[in-house]
Amino acid sequence: EDQVTQSPEALRLQEGESSSLNCSYTVSGLRGLFWYRQDPGKGPEFLFTLYSAGEEKEKERLKATLTKKESFLHITAPKPEDSATYLCAVQDMDSNYQLIWGAGTKLIIKP
Amino acid sequence: NAGVTQTPKFQVLKTGQSMTLQCAQDMNHNSMYWYRQDPGMGLRLIYYSASEGTTDKGEVPNGYNVSRLNKREFSLRLESAAPSQTSVYFCASISPGGYGYTFGSGTRLTVV
């Protein structure tokens, strides 16, 4: 059964304190792994898609990496505006449409 | 502004009442989706529509029906609301071959 587990559930950092969020997944074959950002009261906002182990993508202070079992979202020198819930999802090779979502990591950056 | 528009933003229903959640996108996307989001759980797919005229069940379809009215609009109907359907509902769309969903801002539904 396809499964996605995100850790930690919540993470509090000081402004400028770098860290990483983890997304562990189990699928029979990976079509793609996706990272989204969700602000309170809003819908998820697309950040990255990763397709194969070893792939990396960057956007401002965020960098996503992928292995065969997990993905990391690295946050370098975060700012308070990076505070949000970060969601991870995977798509199985056998699925054309359905994503399996993790419960998310709530990130709080204190000034 | 281009994107996905959901109405209403908030709704309180009594058990047994019915209602329809509306969703419209103006990006000419073929595929549209309805998700529910509950605390401590990942988003769960209720129904999806791969293209105009087609709909399919997702992970949690019981108690819901959908209509793909045209390419722009995809509605979700609760025929007889139950407290277990208290949730935040998101509509999303995606272009062919694309993996980045565009989500609406959600409908927060409470069933009492």
PDB file of C-alpha atoms in Angstrom:
ATOM      1  CA  GLU A   1       0.000   0.000   0.000  1.00  0.00           C
ATOM      2  CA  ASP A   2       1.287   3.443  -0.957  1.00  0.00           C
ATOM      3  CA  GLN A   3       2.133   5.548   2.076  1.00  0.00           C
ATOM      4  CA  VAL A   4       3.653   8.956   2.856  1.00  0.00           C
ATOM      5  CA  THR A   5       4.954   9.970   6.302  1.00  0.00           C
ATOM      6  CA  GLN A   6       6.207  13.444   7.096  1.00  0.00           C
ATOM      7  CA  SER A   7       8.377  14.383  10.059  1.00  0.00           C
ATOM      8  CA  PRO A   8       8.482  16.234  12.299  1.00  0.00           C
ATOM      9  CA  GLU A   9       4.818  17.197  12.728  1.00  0.00           C
ATOM     10  CA  ALA A  10       5.916  20.672  13.808  1.00  0.00           C
ATOM     11  CA  LEU A  11       9.214  22.523  13.788  1.00  0.00           C
ATOM     12  CA  ARG A  12      10.056  25.812  15.468  1.00  0.00           C
ATOM     13  CA  LEU A  13      13.201  27.620  14.352  1.00  0.00           C
ATOM     14  CA  GLN A  14      14.801  30.963  14.965  1.00  0.00           C
ATOM     15  CA  GLU A  15      15.158  33.230  11.971  1.00  0.00           C
ATOM     16  CA  GLY A  16      18.346  32.225  10.163  1.00  0.00           C
ATOM     17  CA  GLU A  17      18.471  28.733  11.678  1.00  0.00           C
ATOM     18  CA  SER A  18      18.683  26.219   8.820  1.00  0.00           C
ATOM     19  CA  SER A  19      17.003  22.815   9.020  1.00  0.00           C
ATOM     20  CA  SER A  20      15.348  20.044   6.995  1.00  0.00           C
ATOM     21  CA  LEU A  21      11.913  18.497   6.727  1.00  0.00           C
ATOM     22  CA  ASN A  22      11.544  14.811   5.910  1.00  0.00           C
ATOM     23  CA  CYS A  23       9.093  12.960   3.674  1.00  0.00           C
ATOM     24  CA  SER A  24       9.359   9.157   3.718  1.00  0.00           C
ATOM     25  CA  TYR A  25       7.372   7.250   1.124  1.00  0.00           C
ATOM     26  CA  THR A  26       6.447   3.740   0.048  1.00  0.00           C
ATOM     27  CA  VAL A  27       5.247   3.148  -3.496  1.00  0.00           C
ATOM     28  CA  SER A  28       5.610   0.270  -5.914  1.00  0.00           C
ATOM     29  CA  GLY A  29       7.023   2.633  -8.532  1.00  0.00           C
ATOM     30  CA  LEU A  30       7.472   6.382  -8.234  1.00  0.00           C
ATOM     31  CA  ARG A  31       6.000   8.559 -10.969  1.00  0.00           C
ATOM     32  CA  GLY A  32       6.710  11.761  -9.059  1.00  0.00           C
ATOM     33  CA  LEU A  33       7.108  13.347  -5.610  1.00  0.00           C
ATOM     34  CA  PHE A  34       5.645  16.768  -4.955  1.00  0.00           C
ATOM     35  CA  TRP A  35       6.170  19.481  -2.374  1.00  0.00           C
ATOM     36  CA  TYR A  36       3.533  22.096  -1.580  1.00  0.00           C
ATOM     37  CA  ARG A  37       3.320  25.003   0.812  1.00  0.00           C
ATOM     38  CA  GLN A  38       0.044  25.777   2.618  1.00  0.00           C
ATOM     39  CA  ASP A  39      -0.640  29.010   4.493  1.00  0.00           C
ATOM     40  CA  PRO A  40      -3.461  29.141   7.093  1.00  0.00           C
ATOM     41  CA  GLY A  41      -6.884  29.424   5.499  1.00  0.00           C
ATOM     42  CA  LYS A  42      -5.547  28.893   1.981  1.00  0.00           C
ATOM     43  CA  GLY A  43      -5.124  26.081  -0.498  1.00  0.00           C
ATOM     44  CA  PRO A  44      -1.775  24.349  -1.059  1.00  0.00           C
ATOM     45  CA  GLU A  45       0.651  26.118  -3.375  1.00  0.00           C
ATOM     46  CA  PHE A  46       2.886  24.067  -5.661  1.00  0.00           C
ATOM     47  CA  LEU A  47       6.640  24.218  -4.980  1.00  0.00           C
ATOM     48  CA  PHE A  48       8.510  21.329  -6.649  1.00  0.00           C
ATOM     49  CA  THR A  49       8.191  18.055  -8.512  1.00  0.00           C
ATOM     50  CA  LEU A  50      10.982  15.454  -8.274  1.00  0.00           C
ATOM     51  CA  TYR A  51      11.011  12.408 -10.524  1.00  0.00           C
ATOM     52  CA  SER A  52      14.105  10.305  -9.817  1.00  0.00           C
ATOM     53  CA  ALA A  53      16.613   9.583  -7.052  1.00  0.00           C
ATOM     54  CA  GLY A  54      19.430  12.103  -6.960  1.00  0.00           C
ATOM     55  CA  GLU A  55      17.353  14.915  -8.381  1.00  0.00           C
ATOM     56  CA  GLU A  56      17.446  18.310  -6.645  1.00  0.00           C
ATOM     57  CA  LYS A  57      15.432  21.496  -7.150  1.00  0.00           C
ATOM     58  CA  GLU A  58      15.811  24.920  -5.588  1.00  0.00           C
ATOM     59  CA  LYS A  59      13.636  27.958  -5.068  1.00  0.00           C
ATOM     60  CA  GLU A  60      14.898  30.877  -3.017  1.00  0.00           C
ATOM     61  CA  ARG A  61      15.748  29.464   0.448  1.00  0.00           C
ATOM     62  CA  LEU A  62      14.242  26.034  -0.291  1.00  0.00           C
ATOM     63  CA  LYS A  63      15.952  23.001  -1.786  1.00  0.00           C
ATOM     64  CA  ALA A  64      14.247  19.656  -2.316  1.00  0.00           C
ATOM     65  CA  THR A  65      16.182  16.412  -2.711  1.00  0.00           C
ATOM     66  CA  LEU A  66      15.063  12.853  -3.469  1.00  0.00           C
ATOM     67  CA  THR A  67      16.306   9.367  -2.668  1.00  0.00           C
ATOM     68  CA  LYS A  68      14.634   6.026  -3.331  1.00  0.00           C
ATOM     69  CA  LYS A  69      12.934   6.082   0.085  1.00  0.00           C
ATOM     70  CA  GLU A  70      12.596   9.714   1.116  1.00  0.00           C
ATOM     71  CA  SER A  71      12.737  13.361   0.206  1.00  0.00           C
ATOM     72  CA  PHE A  72      14.111  16.271   2.172  1.00  0.00           C
ATOM     73  CA  LEU A  73      13.080  19.891   2.025  1.00  0.00           C
ATOM     74  CA  HIS A  74      16.074  21.908   3.173  1.00  0.00           C
ATOM     75  CA  ILE A  75      15.442  25.435   4.414  1.00  0.00           C
ATOM     76  CA  THR A  76      18.475  27.694   4.489  1.00  0.00           C
ATOM     77  CA  ALA A  77      18.528  30.816   6.671  1.00  0.00           C
ATOM     78  CA  PRO A  78      14.720  30.923   6.948  1.00  0.00           C
ATOM     79  CA  LYS A  79      12.721  34.095   7.429  1.00  0.00           C
ATOM     80  CA  PRO A  80       9.403  34.514   9.301  1.00  0.00           C
ATOM     81  CA  GLU A  81       7.575  34.581   5.956  1.00  0.00           C
ATOM     82  CA  ASP A  82       8.666  30.967   5.392  1.00  0.00           C
ATOM     83  CA  SER A  83       6.314  29.948   8.208  1.00  0.00           C
ATOM     84  CA  ALA A  84       3.679  27.599   6.751  1.00  0.00           C
ATOM     85  CA  THR A  85       2.696  23.962   6.584  1.00  0.00           C
ATOM     86  CA  TYR A  86       4.722  22.027   4.021  1.00  0.00           C
ATOM     87  CA  LEU A  87       2.990  19.097   2.345  1.00  0.00           C
ATOM     88  CA  CYS A  88       4.541  16.170   0.511  1.00  0.00           C
ATOM     89  CA  ALA A  89       2.706  13.901  -1.940  1.00  0.00           C
ATOM     90  CA  VAL A  90       3.655  10.983  -4.200  1.00  0.00           C
ATOM     91  CA  GLN A  91       2.175   9.574  -7.359  1.00  0.00           C
ATOM     92  CA  ASP A  92       2.498   5.868  -8.044  1.00  0.00           C
ATOM     93  CA  MET A  93       3.550   4.798 -11.527  1.00  0.00           C
ATOM     94  CA  ASP A  94       0.290   2.825 -11.786  1.00  0.00           C
ATOM     95  CA  SER A  95      -1.855   5.896 -11.065  1.00  0.00           C
ATOM     96  CA  ASN A  96      -2.680   8.491 -13.671  1.00  0.00           C
ATOM     97  CA  TYR A  97      -4.398  10.873 -11.334  1.00  0.00           C
ATOM     98  CA  GLN A  98      -4.286  10.056  -7.663  1.00  0.00           C
ATOM     99  CA  LEU A  99      -1.699  11.502  -5.290  1.00  0.00           C
ATOM    100  CA  ILE A 100      -1.033  10.107  -1.809  1.00  0.00           C
ATOM    101  CA  TRP A 101      -0.474  12.957   0.642  1.00  0.00           C
ATOM    102  CA  GLY A 102       1.415  13.236   3.897  1.00  0.00           C
ATOM    103  CA  ALA A 103      -0.125  15.042   6.875  1.00  0.00           C
ATOM    104  CA  GLY A 104       2.374  17.888   6.599  1.00  0.00           C
ATOM    105  CA  THR A 105       5.008  19.627   8.720  1.00  0.00           C
ATOM    106  CA  LYS A 106       4.048  22.898  10.357  1.00  0.00           C
ATOM    107  CA  LEU A 107       7.058  25.205  10.240  1.00  0.00           C
ATOM    108  CA  ILE A 108       7.249  28.252  12.519  1.00  0.00           C
ATOM    109  CA  ILE A 109      10.091  30.742  12.091  1.00  0.00           C
ATOM    110  CA  LYS A 110      10.492  33.111  15.023  1.00  0.00           C
ATOM    111  CA  PRO A 111      12.045  36.559  14.437  1.00  0.00           C
TER     112      PRO A 111
ATOM    113  CA  ASN B   1      -6.970  36.706 -11.671  1.00  0.00           C
ATOM    114  CA  ALA B   2      -6.397  33.277 -13.174  1.00  0.00           C
ATOM    115  CA  GLY B   3      -6.939  30.371 -10.863  1.00  0.00           C
ATOM    116  CA  VAL B   4      -9.484  28.182  -9.117  1.00  0.00           C
ATOM    117  CA  THR B   5     -12.487  29.795  -7.449  1.00  0.00           C
ATOM    118  CA  GLN B   6     -14.524  27.998  -4.792  1.00  0.00           C
ATOM    119  CA  THR B   7     -17.824  29.040  -3.248  1.00  0.00           C
ATOM    120  CA  PRO B   8     -18.897  29.317  -0.525  1.00  0.00           C
ATOM    121  CA  LYS B   9     -15.891  29.868   1.750  1.00  0.00           C
ATOM    122  CA  PHE B  10     -17.762  28.854   4.912  1.00  0.00           C
ATOM    123  CA  GLN B  11     -20.936  26.851   5.508  1.00  0.00           C
ATOM    124  CA  VAL B  12     -22.753  25.374   8.496  1.00  0.00           C
ATOM    125  CA  LEU B  13     -25.282  22.618   7.811  1.00  0.00           C
ATOM    126  CA  LYS B  14     -27.587  20.622   9.991  1.00  0.00           C
ATOM    127  CA  THR B  15     -27.415  16.843   9.788  1.00  0.00           C
ATOM    128  CA  GLY B  16     -29.484  15.663   6.820  1.00  0.00           C
ATOM    129  CA  GLN B  17     -29.364  18.918   4.879  1.00  0.00           C
ATOM    130  CA  SER B  18     -27.977  19.019   1.359  1.00  0.00           C
ATOM    131  CA  MET B  19     -25.725  21.471  -0.382  1.00  0.00           C
ATOM    132  CA  THR B  20     -23.519  21.912  -3.428  1.00  0.00           C
ATOM    133  CA  LEU B  21     -19.965  23.215  -3.361  1.00  0.00           C
ATOM    134  CA  GLN B  22     -19.041  25.108  -6.489  1.00  0.00           C
ATOM    135  CA  CYS B  23     -15.669  25.195  -8.238  1.00  0.00           C
ATOM    136  CA  ALA B  24     -14.596  26.994 -11.394  1.00  0.00           C
ATOM    137  CA  GLN B  25     -11.206  27.340 -13.086  1.00  0.00           C
ATOM    138  CA  ASP B  26     -10.218  29.720 -15.846  1.00  0.00           C
ATOM    139  CA  MET B  27      -6.916  28.123 -16.888  1.00  0.00           C
ATOM    140  CA  ASN B  28      -8.404  25.815 -19.545  1.00  0.00           C
ATOM    141  CA  HIS B  29      -7.314  22.772 -17.530  1.00  0.00           C
ATOM    142  CA  ASN B  30      -8.759  19.401 -18.464  1.00  0.00           C
ATOM    143  CA  SER B  31      -8.524  17.639 -15.097  1.00  0.00           C
ATOM    144  CA  MET B  32     -10.281  18.743 -11.922  1.00  0.00           C
ATOM    145  CA  TYR B  33     -10.359  17.270  -8.422  1.00  0.00           C
ATOM    146  CA  TRP B  34     -12.175  17.452  -5.110  1.00  0.00           C
ATOM    147  CA  TYR B  35     -10.199  16.814  -1.914  1.00  0.00           C
ATOM    148  CA  ARG B  36     -11.047  16.951   1.759  1.00  0.00           C
ATOM    149  CA  GLN B  37      -8.529  17.942   4.426  1.00  0.00           C
ATOM    150  CA  ASP B  38      -8.914  16.869   8.050  1.00  0.00           C
ATOM    151  CA  PRO B  39      -6.612  17.693  11.002  1.00  0.00           C
ATOM    152  CA  GLY B  40      -3.654  15.343  11.295  1.00  0.00           C
ATOM    153  CA  MET B  41      -4.393  13.657   7.978  1.00  0.00           C
ATOM    154  CA  GLY B  42      -3.219  14.118   4.447  1.00  0.00           C
ATOM    155  CA  LEU B  43      -5.486  15.416   1.727  1.00  0.00           C
ATOM    156  CA  ARG B  44      -7.862  12.700   0.547  1.00  0.00           C
ATOM    157  CA  LEU B  45      -9.308  12.520  -2.933  1.00  0.00           C
ATOM    158  CA  ILE B  46     -13.100  12.400  -3.089  1.00  0.00           C
ATOM    159  CA  TYR B  47     -13.776  12.509  -6.831  1.00  0.00           C
ATOM    160  CA  TYR B  48     -11.942  13.594  -9.928  1.00  0.00           C
ATOM    161  CA  SER B  49     -12.738  14.434 -13.526  1.00  0.00           C
ATOM    162  CA  ALA B  50     -10.030  13.669 -16.055  1.00  0.00           C
ATOM    163  CA  SER B  51     -11.826  15.599 -18.760  1.00  0.00           C
ATOM    164  CA  GLU B  52     -15.165  17.213 -19.553  1.00  0.00           C
ATOM    165  CA  GLY B  53     -17.885  14.594 -19.432  1.00  0.00           C
ATOM    166  CA  THR B  54     -16.060  12.086 -17.236  1.00  0.00           C
ATOM    167  CA  THR B  55     -15.944  11.604 -13.469  1.00  0.00           C
ATOM    168  CA  ASP B  56     -14.398   8.910 -11.275  1.00  0.00           C
ATOM    169  CA  LYS B  57     -14.357   7.993  -7.616  1.00  0.00           C
ATOM    170  CA  GLY B  58     -11.339   8.698  -5.488  1.00  0.00           C
ATOM    171  CA  GLU B  59     -10.363   7.373  -2.089  1.00  0.00           C
ATOM    172  CA  VAL B  60     -13.397   8.588  -0.059  1.00  0.00           C
ATOM    173  CA  PRO B  61     -16.448   9.022  -2.368  1.00  0.00           C
ATOM    174  CA  ASN B  62     -19.216   7.772  -0.057  1.00  0.00           C
ATOM    175  CA  GLY B  63     -21.808  10.432   0.716  1.00  0.00           C
ATOM    176  CA  TYR B  64     -20.808  12.665  -2.194  1.00  0.00           C
ATOM    177  CA  ASN B  65     -21.742  13.186  -5.817  1.00  0.00           C
ATOM    178  CA  VAL B  66     -20.115  15.337  -8.474  1.00  0.00           C
ATOM    179  CA  SER B  67     -21.002  17.019 -11.736  1.00  0.00           C
ATOM    180  CA  ARG B  68     -18.586  18.218 -14.403  1.00  0.00           C
ATOM    181  CA  LEU B  69     -20.865  20.863 -15.828  1.00  0.00           C
ATOM    182  CA  ASN B  70     -18.429  21.997 -18.528  1.00  0.00           C
ATOM    183  CA  LYS B  71     -14.671  22.338 -18.882  1.00  0.00           C
ATOM    184  CA  ARG B  72     -14.554  25.170 -16.331  1.00  0.00           C
ATOM    185  CA  GLU B  73     -16.880  23.941 -13.589  1.00  0.00           C
ATOM    186  CA  PHE B  74     -16.838  20.928 -11.266  1.00  0.00           C
ATOM    187  CA  SER B  75     -19.334  20.796  -8.416  1.00  0.00           C
ATOM    188  CA  LEU B  76     -19.499  18.577  -5.327  1.00  0.00           C
ATOM    189  CA  ARG B  77     -22.865  17.709  -3.760  1.00  0.00           C
ATOM    190  CA  LEU B  78     -23.657  16.410  -0.311  1.00  0.00           C
ATOM    191  CA  GLU B  79     -27.137  14.885  -0.493  1.00  0.00           C
ATOM    192  CA  SER B  80     -27.622  14.267   3.233  1.00  0.00           C
ATOM    193  CA  ALA B  81     -24.882  15.839   5.319  1.00  0.00           C
ATOM    194  CA  ALA B  82     -23.402  13.968   8.281  1.00  0.00           C
ATOM    195  CA  PRO B  83     -21.121  15.234  11.074  1.00  0.00           C
ATOM    196  CA  SER B  84     -18.339  13.033   9.629  1.00  0.00           C
ATOM    197  CA  GLN B  85     -18.345  15.313   6.592  1.00  0.00           C
ATOM    198  CA  THR B  86     -17.185  18.264   8.668  1.00  0.00           C
ATOM    199  CA  SER B  87     -13.961  19.192   6.905  1.00  0.00           C
ATOM    200  CA  VAL B  88     -12.208  21.660   4.645  1.00  0.00           C
ATOM    201  CA  TYR B  89     -12.889  20.945   0.991  1.00  0.00           C
ATOM    202  CA  PHE B  90     -10.474  21.886  -1.763  1.00  0.00           C
ATOM    203  CA  CYS B  91     -10.979  21.921  -5.491  1.00  0.00           C
ATOM    204  CA  ALA B  92      -7.927  21.659  -7.738  1.00  0.00           C
ATOM    205  CA  SER B  93      -7.109  21.529 -11.421  1.00  0.00           C
ATOM    206  CA  ILE B  94      -4.116  20.504 -13.506  1.00  0.00           C
ATOM    207  CA  SER B  95      -3.120  20.876 -17.117  1.00  0.00           C
ATOM    208  CA  PRO B  96      -2.378  17.862 -19.358  1.00  0.00           C
ATOM    209  CA  GLY B  97       0.979  16.325 -18.550  1.00  0.00           C
ATOM    210  CA  GLY B  98       1.463  18.741 -15.669  1.00  0.00           C
ATOM    211  CA  TYR B  99       2.016  17.691 -12.081  1.00  0.00           C
ATOM    212  CA  GLY B 100       1.541  20.993 -10.346  1.00  0.00           C
ATOM    213  CA  TYR B 101      -2.024  21.260  -9.118  1.00  0.00           C
ATOM    214  CA  THR B 102      -3.603  24.665  -8.698  1.00  0.00           C
ATOM    215  CA  PHE B 103      -5.843  24.691  -5.644  1.00  0.00           C
ATOM    216  CA  GLY B 104      -8.746  26.878  -4.681  1.00  0.00           C
ATOM    217  CA  SER B 105      -8.848  28.591  -1.300  1.00  0.00           C
ATOM    218  CA  GLY B 106     -11.183  25.985   0.185  1.00  0.00           C
ATOM    219  CA  THR B 107     -14.649  25.646   1.706  1.00  0.00           C
ATOM    220  CA  ARG B 108     -14.801  25.153   5.455  1.00  0.00           C
ATOM    221  CA  LEU B 109     -17.884  23.007   6.136  1.00  0.00           C
ATOM    222  CA  THR B 110     -19.306  22.250   9.563  1.00  0.00           C
ATOM    223  CA  VAL B 111     -22.151  19.750   9.966  1.00  0.00           C
ATOM    224  CA  VAL B 112     -23.939  19.920  13.313  1.00  0.00           C
TER     225      VAL B 112
END
